PDB file of C-alpha atoms in Angstrom:
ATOM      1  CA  UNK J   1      39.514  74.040 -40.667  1.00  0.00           C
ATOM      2  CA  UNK J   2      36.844  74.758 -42.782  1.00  0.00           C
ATOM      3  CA  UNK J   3      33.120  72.556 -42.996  1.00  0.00           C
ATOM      4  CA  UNK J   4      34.005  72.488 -46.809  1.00  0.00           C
ATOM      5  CA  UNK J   5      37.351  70.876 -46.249  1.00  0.00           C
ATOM      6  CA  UNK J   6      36.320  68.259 -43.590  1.00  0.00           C
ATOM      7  CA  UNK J   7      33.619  67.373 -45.580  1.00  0.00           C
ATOM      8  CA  UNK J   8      35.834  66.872 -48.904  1.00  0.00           C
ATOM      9  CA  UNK J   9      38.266  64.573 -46.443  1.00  0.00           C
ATOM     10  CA  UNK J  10      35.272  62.549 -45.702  1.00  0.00           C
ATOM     11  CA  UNK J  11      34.754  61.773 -49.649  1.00  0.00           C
ATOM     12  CA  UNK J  12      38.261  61.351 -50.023  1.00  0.00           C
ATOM     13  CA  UNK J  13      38.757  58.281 -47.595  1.00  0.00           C
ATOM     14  CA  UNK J  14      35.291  56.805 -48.219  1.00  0.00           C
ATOM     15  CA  UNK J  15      36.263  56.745 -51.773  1.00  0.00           C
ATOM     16  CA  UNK J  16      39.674  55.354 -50.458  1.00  0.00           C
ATOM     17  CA  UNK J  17      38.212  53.094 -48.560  1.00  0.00           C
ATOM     18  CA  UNK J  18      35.777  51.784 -51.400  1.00  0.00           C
ATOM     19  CA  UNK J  19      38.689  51.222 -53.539  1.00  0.00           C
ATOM     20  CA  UNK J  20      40.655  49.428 -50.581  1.00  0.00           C
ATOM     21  CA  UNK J  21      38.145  47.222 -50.349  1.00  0.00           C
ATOM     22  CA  UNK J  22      37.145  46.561 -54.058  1.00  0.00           C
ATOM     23  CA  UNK J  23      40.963  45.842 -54.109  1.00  0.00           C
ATOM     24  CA  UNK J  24      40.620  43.609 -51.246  1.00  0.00           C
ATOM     25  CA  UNK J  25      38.326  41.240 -53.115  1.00  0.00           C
ATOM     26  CA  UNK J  26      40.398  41.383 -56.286  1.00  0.00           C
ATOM     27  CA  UNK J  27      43.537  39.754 -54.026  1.00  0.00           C
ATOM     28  CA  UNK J  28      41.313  37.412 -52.230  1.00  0.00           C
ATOM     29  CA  UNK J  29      39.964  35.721 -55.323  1.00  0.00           C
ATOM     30  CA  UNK J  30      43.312  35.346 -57.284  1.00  0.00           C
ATOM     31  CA  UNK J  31      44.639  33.664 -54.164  1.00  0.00           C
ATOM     32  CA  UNK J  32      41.495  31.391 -53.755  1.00  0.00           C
ATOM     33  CA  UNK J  33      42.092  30.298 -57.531  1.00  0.00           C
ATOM     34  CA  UNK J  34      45.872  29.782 -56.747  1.00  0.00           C
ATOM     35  CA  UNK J  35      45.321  27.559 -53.577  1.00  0.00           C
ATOM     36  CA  UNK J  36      42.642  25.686 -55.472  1.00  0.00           C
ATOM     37  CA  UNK J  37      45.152  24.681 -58.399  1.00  0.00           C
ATOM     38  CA  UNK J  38      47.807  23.879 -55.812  1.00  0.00           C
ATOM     39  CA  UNK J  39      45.317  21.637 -54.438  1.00  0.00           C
ATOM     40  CA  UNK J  40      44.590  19.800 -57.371  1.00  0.00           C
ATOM     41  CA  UNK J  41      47.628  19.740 -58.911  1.00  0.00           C
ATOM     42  CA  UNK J  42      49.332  18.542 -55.046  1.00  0.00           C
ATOM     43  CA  UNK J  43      46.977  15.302 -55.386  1.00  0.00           C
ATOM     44  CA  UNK J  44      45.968  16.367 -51.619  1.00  0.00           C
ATOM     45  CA  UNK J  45      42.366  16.275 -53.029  1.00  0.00           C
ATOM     46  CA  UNK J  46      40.255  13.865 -54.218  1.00  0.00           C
ATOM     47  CA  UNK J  47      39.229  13.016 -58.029  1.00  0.00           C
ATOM     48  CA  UNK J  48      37.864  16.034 -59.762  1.00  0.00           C
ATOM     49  CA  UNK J  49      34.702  13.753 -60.400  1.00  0.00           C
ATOM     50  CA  UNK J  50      34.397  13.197 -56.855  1.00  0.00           C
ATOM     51  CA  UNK J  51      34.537  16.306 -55.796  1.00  0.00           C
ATOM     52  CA  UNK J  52      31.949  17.260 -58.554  1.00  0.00           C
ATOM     53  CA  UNK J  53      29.804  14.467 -57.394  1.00  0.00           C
ATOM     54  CA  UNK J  54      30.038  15.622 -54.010  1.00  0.00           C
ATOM     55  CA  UNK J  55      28.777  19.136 -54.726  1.00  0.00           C
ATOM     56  CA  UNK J  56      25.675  17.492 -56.795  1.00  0.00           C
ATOM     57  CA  UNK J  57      25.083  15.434 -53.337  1.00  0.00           C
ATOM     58  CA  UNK J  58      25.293  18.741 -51.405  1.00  0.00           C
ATOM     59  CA  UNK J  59      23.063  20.742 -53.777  1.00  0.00           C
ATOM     60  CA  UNK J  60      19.431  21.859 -52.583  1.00  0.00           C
ATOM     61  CA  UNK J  61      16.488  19.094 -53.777  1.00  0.00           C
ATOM     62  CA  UNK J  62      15.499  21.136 -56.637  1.00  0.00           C
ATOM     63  CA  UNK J  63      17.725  19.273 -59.486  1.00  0.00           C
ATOM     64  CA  UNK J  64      15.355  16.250 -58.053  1.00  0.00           C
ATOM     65  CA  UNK J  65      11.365  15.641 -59.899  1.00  0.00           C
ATOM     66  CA  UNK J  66       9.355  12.721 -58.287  1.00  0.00           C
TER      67      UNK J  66
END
């Protein structure tokens, strides 16, 4: 086989693979949307305020000015 033609397989699956993965990301964040509705809408969680209050308690300091 010829340098040429290894060398155009080699683009080939790294672009294949790029796409694989941007794909990959794509699927992973509509199903992280879907389980969070589920979750809400299941009542397994608690209030939306207390979950909002609970990611203002676990924010850094810097929303704080002594």
């Amino acid at each position: 086989m010829h340098d040429w033609r290894l060398q155009e397989d080699l683009i080939n699956a790294n672009a294949r693979g790029a796409r694989l993965f941007a794909r990959v990301q794509q699927l992973e964040e509509h199903l992280s949307r879907h389980l969070r509705k589920a979750w809400r809408e299941s009542g397994l969680g608690g209030p939306a305020d207390t979950e909002e209050l609970k990611r203002t308690i676990t924010r850094p300091n810097s929303a704080l000015s002594l």
